CSV table of C-alpha atoms and ligand atoms in Angstrom, one decimal:
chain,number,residue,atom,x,y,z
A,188,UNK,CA,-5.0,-206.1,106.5
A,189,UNK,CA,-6.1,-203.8,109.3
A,190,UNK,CA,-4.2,-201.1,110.6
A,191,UNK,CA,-2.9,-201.2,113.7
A,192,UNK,CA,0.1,-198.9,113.3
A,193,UNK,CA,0.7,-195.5,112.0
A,194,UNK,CA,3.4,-193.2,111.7
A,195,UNK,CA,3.1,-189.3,111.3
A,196,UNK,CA,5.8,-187.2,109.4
A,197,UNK,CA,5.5,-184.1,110.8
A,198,UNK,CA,4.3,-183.2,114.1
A,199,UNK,CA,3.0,-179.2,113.7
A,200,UNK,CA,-0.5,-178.0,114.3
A,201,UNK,CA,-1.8,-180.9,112.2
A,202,UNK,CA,0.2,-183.7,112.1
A,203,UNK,CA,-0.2,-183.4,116.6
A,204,UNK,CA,-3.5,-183.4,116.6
A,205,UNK,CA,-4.4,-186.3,114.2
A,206,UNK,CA,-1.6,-187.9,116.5
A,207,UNK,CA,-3.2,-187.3,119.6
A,208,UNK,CA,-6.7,-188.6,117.4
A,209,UNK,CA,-4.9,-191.9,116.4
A,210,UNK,CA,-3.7,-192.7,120.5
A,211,UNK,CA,-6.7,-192.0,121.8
A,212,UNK,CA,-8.3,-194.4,119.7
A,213,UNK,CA,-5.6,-197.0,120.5
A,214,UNK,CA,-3.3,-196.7,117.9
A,215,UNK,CA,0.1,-197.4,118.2
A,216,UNK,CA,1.9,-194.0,116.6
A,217,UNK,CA,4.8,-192.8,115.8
A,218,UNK,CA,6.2,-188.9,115.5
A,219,UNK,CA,8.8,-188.2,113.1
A,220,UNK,CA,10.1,-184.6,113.0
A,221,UNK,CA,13.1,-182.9,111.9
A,222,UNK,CA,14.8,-182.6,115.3
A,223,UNK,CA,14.9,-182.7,119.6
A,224,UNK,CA,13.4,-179.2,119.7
A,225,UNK,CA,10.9,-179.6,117.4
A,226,UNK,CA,9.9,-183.5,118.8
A,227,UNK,CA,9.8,-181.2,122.2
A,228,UNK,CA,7.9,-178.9,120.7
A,229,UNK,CA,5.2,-181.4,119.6
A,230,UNK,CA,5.2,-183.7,122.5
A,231,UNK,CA,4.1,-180.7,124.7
A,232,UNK,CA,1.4,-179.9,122.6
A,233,UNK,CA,0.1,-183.1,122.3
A,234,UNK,CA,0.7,-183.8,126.1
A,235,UNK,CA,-0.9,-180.0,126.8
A,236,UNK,CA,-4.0,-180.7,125.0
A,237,UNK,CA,-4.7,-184.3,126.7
A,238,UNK,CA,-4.0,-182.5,129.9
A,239,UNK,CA,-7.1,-180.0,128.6
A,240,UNK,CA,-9.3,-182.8,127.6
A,241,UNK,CA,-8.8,-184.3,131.4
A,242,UNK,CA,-9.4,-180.8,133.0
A,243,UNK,CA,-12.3,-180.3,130.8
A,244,UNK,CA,-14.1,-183.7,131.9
A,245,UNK,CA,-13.8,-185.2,128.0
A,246,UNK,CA,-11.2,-187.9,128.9
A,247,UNK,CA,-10.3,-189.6,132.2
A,248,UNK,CA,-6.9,-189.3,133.3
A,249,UNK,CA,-6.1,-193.3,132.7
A,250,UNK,CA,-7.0,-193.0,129.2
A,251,UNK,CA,-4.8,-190.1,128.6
A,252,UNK,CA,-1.8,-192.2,130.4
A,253,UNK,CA,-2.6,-194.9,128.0
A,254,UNK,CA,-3.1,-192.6,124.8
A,255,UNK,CA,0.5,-191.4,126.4
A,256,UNK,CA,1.8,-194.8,126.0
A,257,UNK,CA,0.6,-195.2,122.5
A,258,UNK,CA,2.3,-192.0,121.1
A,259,UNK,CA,6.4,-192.0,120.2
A,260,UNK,CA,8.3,-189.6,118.5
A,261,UNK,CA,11.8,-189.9,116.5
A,262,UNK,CA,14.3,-187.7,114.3
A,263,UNK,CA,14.8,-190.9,112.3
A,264,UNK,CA,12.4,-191.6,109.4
A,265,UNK,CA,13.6,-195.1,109.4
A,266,UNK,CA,11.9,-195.8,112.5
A,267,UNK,CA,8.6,-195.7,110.3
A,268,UNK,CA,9.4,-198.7,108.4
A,269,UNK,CA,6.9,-201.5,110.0
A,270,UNK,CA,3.5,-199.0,110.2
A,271,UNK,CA,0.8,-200.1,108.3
A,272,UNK,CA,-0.6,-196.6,107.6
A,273,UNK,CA,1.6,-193.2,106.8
A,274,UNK,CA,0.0,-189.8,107.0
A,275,UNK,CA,2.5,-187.3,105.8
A,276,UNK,CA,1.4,-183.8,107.7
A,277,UNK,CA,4.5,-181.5,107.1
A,278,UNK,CA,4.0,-177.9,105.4
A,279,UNK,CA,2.3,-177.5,102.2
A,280,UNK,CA,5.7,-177.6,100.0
A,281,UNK,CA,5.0,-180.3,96.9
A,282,UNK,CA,8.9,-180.6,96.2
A,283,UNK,CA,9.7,-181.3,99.9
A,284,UNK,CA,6.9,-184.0,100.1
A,285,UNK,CA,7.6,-185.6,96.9
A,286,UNK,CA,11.4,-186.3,98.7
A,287,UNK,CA,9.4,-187.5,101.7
A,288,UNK,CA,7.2,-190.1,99.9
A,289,UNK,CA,10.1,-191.0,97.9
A,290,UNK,CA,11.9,-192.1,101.0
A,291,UNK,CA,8.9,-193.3,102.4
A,292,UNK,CA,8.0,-195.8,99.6
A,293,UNK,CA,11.9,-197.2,100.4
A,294,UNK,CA,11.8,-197.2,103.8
A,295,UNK,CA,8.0,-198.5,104.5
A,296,UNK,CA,8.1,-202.1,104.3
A,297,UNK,CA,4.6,-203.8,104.0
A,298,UNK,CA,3.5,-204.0,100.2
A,299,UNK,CA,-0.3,-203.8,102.0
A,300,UNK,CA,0.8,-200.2,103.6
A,301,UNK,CA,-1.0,-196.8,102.9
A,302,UNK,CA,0.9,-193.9,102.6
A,303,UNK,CA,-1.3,-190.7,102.8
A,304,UNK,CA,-0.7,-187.4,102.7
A,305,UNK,CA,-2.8,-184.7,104.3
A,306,UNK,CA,-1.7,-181.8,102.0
A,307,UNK,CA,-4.9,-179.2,101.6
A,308,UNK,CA,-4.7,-178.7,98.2
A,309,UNK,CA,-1.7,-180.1,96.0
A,310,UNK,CA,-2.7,-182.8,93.7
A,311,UNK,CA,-2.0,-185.9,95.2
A,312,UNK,CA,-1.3,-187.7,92.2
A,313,UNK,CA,1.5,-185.7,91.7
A,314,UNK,CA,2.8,-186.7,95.3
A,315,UNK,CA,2.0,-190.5,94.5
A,316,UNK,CA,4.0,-190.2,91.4
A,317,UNK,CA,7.0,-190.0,93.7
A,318,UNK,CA,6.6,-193.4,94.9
A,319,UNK,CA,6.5,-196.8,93.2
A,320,UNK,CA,3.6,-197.6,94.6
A,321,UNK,CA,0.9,-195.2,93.9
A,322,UNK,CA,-1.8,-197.5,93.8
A,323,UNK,CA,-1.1,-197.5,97.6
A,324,UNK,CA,-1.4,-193.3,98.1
A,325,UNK,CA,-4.6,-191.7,99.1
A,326,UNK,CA,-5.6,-188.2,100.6
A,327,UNK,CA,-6.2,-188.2,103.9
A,328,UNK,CA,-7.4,-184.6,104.7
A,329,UNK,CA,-7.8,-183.8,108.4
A,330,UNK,CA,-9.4,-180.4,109.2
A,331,UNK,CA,-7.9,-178.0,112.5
A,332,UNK,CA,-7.7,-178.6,114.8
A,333,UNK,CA,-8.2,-182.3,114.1
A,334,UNK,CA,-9.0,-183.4,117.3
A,335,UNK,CA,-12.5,-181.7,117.1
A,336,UNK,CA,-13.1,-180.8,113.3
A,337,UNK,CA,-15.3,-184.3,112.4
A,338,UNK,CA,-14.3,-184.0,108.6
A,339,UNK,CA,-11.7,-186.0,106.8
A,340,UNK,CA,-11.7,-185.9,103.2
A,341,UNK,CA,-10.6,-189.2,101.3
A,342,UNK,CA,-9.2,-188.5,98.1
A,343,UNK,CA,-9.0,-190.5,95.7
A,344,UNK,CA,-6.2,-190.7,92.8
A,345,UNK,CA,-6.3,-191.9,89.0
A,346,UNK,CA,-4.3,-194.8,89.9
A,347,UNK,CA,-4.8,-195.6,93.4
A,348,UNK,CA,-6.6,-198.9,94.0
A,349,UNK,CA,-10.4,-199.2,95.6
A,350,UNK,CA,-8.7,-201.1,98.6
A,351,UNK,CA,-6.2,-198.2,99.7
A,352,UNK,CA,-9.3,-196.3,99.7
A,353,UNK,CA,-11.6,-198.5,101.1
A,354,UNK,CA,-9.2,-199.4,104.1
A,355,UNK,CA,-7.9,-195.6,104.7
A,356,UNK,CA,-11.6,-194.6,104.9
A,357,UNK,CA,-12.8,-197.4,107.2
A,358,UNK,CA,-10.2,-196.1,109.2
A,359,UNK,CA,-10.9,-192.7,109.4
A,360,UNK,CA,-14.6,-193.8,110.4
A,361,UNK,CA,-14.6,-196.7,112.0
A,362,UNK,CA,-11.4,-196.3,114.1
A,363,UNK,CA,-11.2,-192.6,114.4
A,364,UNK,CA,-15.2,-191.9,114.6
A,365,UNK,CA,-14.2,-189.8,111.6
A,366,UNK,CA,-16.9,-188.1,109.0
A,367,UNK,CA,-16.0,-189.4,105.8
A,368,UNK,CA,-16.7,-187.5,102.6
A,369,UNK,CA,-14.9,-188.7,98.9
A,370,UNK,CA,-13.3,-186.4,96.8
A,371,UNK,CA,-11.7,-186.3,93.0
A,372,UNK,CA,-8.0,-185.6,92.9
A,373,UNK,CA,-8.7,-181.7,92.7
A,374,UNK,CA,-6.6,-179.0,93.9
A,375,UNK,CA,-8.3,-178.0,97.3
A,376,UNK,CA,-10.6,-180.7,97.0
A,377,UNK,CA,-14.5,-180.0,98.1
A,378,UNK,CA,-13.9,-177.9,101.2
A,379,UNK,CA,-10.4,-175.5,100.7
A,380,UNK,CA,-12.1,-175.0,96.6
A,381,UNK,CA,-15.1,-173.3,98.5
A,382,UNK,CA,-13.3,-171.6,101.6
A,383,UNK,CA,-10.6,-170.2,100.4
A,384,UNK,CA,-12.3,-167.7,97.7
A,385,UNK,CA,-14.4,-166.5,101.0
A,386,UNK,CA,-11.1,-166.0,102.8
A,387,UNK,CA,-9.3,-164.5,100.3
A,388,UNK,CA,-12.4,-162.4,99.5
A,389,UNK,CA,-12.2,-160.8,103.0
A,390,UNK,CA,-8.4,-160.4,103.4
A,391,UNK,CA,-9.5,-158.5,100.2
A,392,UNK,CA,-11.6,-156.0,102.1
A,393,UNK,CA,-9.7,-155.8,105.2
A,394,UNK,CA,-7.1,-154.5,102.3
A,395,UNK,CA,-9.2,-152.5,100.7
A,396,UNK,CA,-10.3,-150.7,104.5
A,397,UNK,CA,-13.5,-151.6,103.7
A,398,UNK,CA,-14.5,-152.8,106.8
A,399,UNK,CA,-12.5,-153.5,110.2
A,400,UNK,CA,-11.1,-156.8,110.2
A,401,UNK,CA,-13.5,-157.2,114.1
A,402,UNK,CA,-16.5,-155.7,112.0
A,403,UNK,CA,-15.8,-158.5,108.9
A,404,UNK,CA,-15.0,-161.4,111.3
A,405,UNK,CA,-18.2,-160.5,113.1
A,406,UNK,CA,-19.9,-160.0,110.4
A,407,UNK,CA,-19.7,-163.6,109.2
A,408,UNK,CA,-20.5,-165.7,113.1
A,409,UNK,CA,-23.7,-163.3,113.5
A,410,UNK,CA,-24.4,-162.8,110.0
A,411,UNK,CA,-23.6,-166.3,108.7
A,412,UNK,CA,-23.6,-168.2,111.9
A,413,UNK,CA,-20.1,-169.3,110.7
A,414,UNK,CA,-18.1,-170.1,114.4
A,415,UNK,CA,-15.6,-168.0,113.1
A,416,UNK,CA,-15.1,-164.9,111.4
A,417,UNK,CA,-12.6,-165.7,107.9
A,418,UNK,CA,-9.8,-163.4,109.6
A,419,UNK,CA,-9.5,-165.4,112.5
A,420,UNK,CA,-9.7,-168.7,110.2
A,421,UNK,CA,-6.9,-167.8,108.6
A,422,UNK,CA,-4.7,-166.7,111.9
A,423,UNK,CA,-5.9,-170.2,113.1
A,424,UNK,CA,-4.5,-172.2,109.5
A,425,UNK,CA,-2.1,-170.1,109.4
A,426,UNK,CA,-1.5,-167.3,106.9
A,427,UNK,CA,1.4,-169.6,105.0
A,428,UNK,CA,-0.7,-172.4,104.9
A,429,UNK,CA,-2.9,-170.5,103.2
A,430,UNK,CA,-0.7,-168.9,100.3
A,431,UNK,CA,1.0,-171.9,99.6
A,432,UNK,CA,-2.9,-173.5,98.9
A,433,UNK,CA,-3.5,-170.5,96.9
A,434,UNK,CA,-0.6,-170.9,94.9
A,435,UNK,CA,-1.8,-174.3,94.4
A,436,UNK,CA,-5.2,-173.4,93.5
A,437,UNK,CA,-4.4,-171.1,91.1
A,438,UNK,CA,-2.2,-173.1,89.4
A,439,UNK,CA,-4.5,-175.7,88.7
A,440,UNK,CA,-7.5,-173.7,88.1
A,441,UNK,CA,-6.0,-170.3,86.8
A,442,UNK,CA,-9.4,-168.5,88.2
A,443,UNK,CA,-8.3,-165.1,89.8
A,444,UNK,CA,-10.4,-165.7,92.6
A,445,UNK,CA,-8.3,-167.8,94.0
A,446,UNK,CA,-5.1,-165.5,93.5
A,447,UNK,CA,-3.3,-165.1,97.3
A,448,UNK,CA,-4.2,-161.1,98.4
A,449,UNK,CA,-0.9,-159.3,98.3
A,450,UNK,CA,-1.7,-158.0,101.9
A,451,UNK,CA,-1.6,-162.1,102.9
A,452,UNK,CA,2.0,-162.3,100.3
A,453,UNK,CA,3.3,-159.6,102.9
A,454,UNK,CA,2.5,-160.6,105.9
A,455,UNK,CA,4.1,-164.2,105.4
A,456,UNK,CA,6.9,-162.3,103.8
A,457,UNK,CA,7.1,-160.5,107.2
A,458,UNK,CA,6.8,-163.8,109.7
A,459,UNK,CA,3.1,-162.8,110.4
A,460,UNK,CA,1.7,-166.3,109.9
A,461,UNK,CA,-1.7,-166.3,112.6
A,462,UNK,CA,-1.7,-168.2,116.0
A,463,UNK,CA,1.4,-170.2,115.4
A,464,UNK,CA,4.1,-167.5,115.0
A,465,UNK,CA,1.7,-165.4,117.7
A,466,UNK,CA,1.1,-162.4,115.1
A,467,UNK,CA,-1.5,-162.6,112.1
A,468,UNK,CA,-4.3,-160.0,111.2
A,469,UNK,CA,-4.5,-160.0,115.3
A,470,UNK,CA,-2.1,-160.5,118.0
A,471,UNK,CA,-2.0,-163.4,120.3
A,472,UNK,CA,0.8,-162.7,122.2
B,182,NAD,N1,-3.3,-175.7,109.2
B,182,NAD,C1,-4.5,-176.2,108.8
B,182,NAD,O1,-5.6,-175.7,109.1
B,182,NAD,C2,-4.5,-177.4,107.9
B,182,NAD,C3,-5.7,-178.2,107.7
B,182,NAD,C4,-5.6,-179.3,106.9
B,182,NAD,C5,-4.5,-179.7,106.3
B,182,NAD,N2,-3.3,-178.9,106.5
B,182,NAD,C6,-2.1,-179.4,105.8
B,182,NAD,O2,-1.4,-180.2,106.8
B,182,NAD,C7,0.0,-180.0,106.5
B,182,NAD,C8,0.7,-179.5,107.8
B,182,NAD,O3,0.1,-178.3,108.1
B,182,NAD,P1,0.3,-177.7,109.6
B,182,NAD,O4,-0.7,-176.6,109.7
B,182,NAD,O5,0.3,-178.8,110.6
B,182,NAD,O6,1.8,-177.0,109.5
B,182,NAD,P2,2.8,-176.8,110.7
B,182,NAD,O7,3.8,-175.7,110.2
B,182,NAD,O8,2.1,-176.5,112.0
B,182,NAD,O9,3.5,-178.2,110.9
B,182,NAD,C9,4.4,-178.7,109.9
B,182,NAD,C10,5.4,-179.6,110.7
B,182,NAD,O10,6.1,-180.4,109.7
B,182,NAD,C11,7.4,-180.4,110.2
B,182,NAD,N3,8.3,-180.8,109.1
B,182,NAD,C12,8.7,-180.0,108.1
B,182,NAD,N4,9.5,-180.8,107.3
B,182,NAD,C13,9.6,-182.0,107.8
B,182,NAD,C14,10.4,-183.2,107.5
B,182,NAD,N5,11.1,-183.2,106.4
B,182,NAD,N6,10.3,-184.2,108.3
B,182,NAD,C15,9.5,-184.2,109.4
B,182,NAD,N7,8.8,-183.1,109.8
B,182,NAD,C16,8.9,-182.0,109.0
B,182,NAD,C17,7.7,-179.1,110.8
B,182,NAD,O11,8.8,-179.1,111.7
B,182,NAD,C18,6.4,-178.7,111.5
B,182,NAD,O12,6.3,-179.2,112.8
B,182,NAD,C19,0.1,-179.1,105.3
B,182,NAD,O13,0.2,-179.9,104.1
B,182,NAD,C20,-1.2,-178.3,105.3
B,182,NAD,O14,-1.5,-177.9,104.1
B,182,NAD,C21,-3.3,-177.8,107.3
């Protein structure tokens, strides 16, 4: 069965841009956030960055009114009951998605439909426990912003069957023009289990004053080549993102290096969450 329909729960930073991804590939999606202001807030995202990619020369401005076309948004989960393909994108809370994909396994109707989550690093056999179909539940992790990071990771479950996976990553590739790389059922999976040591490593030092956090972010794009220094990365994830993946780390590995810095601990405490609140470890305002 090929997929010709998706649906997105969650329309942030994440689950907008692999949105905007699935319309401009010609797939019929579907939006489903919490309320008006927050289906406002993501629609003028989405409809902000197509307007970039037509300024910028990277899409013509018929094929944005068509990817426009593609793309709905609703309050009501129920409207995501004939997609063919789910990819869950709301924040990195496992009790809150296991009551999405609970709901999602009654509401989605197709016994051939894939339900994916994009979580960054809670075990997603634990999510497709929530359902009665977890033979049908995959990992589907998209990297920020998702309209330009190539990478999605595929991961696959104990109990999910080689057809979820197979169809979910011809998707990602063939449809999306999507890097594909397979991963165990891992907390954090290949890429967060290497990055977010390094990150926490340097929130570490910027703690510790033992370098500026410009000196440490520089540091790493002229020392490393990296294109951005691991401050900045974390502004741009988003500092809560990042200790609720720590907090999953840890508790599957139980390795201090991936403990959450109390310096991050405070600064989501305090509302400082990076780019999207508009104060991290620097200001965007
Ligand atoms: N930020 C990153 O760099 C990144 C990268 C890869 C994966 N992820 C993962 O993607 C997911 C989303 O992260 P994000 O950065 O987009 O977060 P975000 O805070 O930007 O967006 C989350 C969105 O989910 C919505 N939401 C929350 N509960 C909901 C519900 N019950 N129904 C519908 N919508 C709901 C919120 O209103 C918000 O718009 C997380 O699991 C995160 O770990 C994040």
């Amino acid at each position: 069965m090929s997929i010709e329909r998706v649906g997105i729960v969650g329309g942030g930073q994440m689950g907008g841009g692999i949105a905007e991804v699935c319309v401009k590939a010609g797939v019929d999606t579907i939006i489903v956030e919490i309320n008006d202001d927050l289906v406002a807030r993501s629609k003028a995202g989405i409809e902000k960055s197509l307007g970039r990619a037509v300024d910028r020369g990277k899409l013509d401005a018929d094929a944005r009114e068509v990817a426009l076309s593609l793309l709905t948004f609703s309050t009501d989960r129920e409207s995501l009951a004939d997609r063919d393909l789910i990819i869950e994108a709301i924040i990195e809370n496992e009790d809150l998605k296991h009551d999405i994909f609970r709901d999602l396994d009654r509401i989605v109707t197709s016994p051939d439909a894939i339900l994916a989550t994009n979580t960054s690093s809670i075990p997603v056999t634990r999510i497709a426990q929530a359902t009665s179909r977890p033979e049908s539940v995959v990992g589907m992790h998209f990297f920020n912003p998702a309209t330009i990071m190539p990478l999605v990771e595929i991961i696959r479950t104990v109990v999910v069957s080689d057809d979820s996976v197979d169809r979910a990553a011809a998707f990602a590739s063939d449809r999306l023009g999507k890097t594909v790389v397979h991963a165990k059922d891992r907390a954090g999976f290949i890429v967060n289990k290497l990055l977010c040591p390094y990150i926490f490593e340097s929130i570490r030092m910027y703690e510790e004053g033992f370098a500026t956090r410009e000196d440490i972010d520089a540091a790493m794009v002229n020392g490393a080549g990296y294109p951005m220094g691991p401050l900045t990365l974390s502004d741009l994830i988003g500092n809560d993102t990042m200790l609720a993946v720590a907090e999953s780390l840890m508790s599957e590995y139980e390795n201090p290096r991936f403990a959450a810095p109390p310096l991050l601990k405070r600064m989501v405490e305090a509302g400082l969450l990076g780019r999207k609140s508009g104060r991290g470890f620097y200001d965007y305002t």
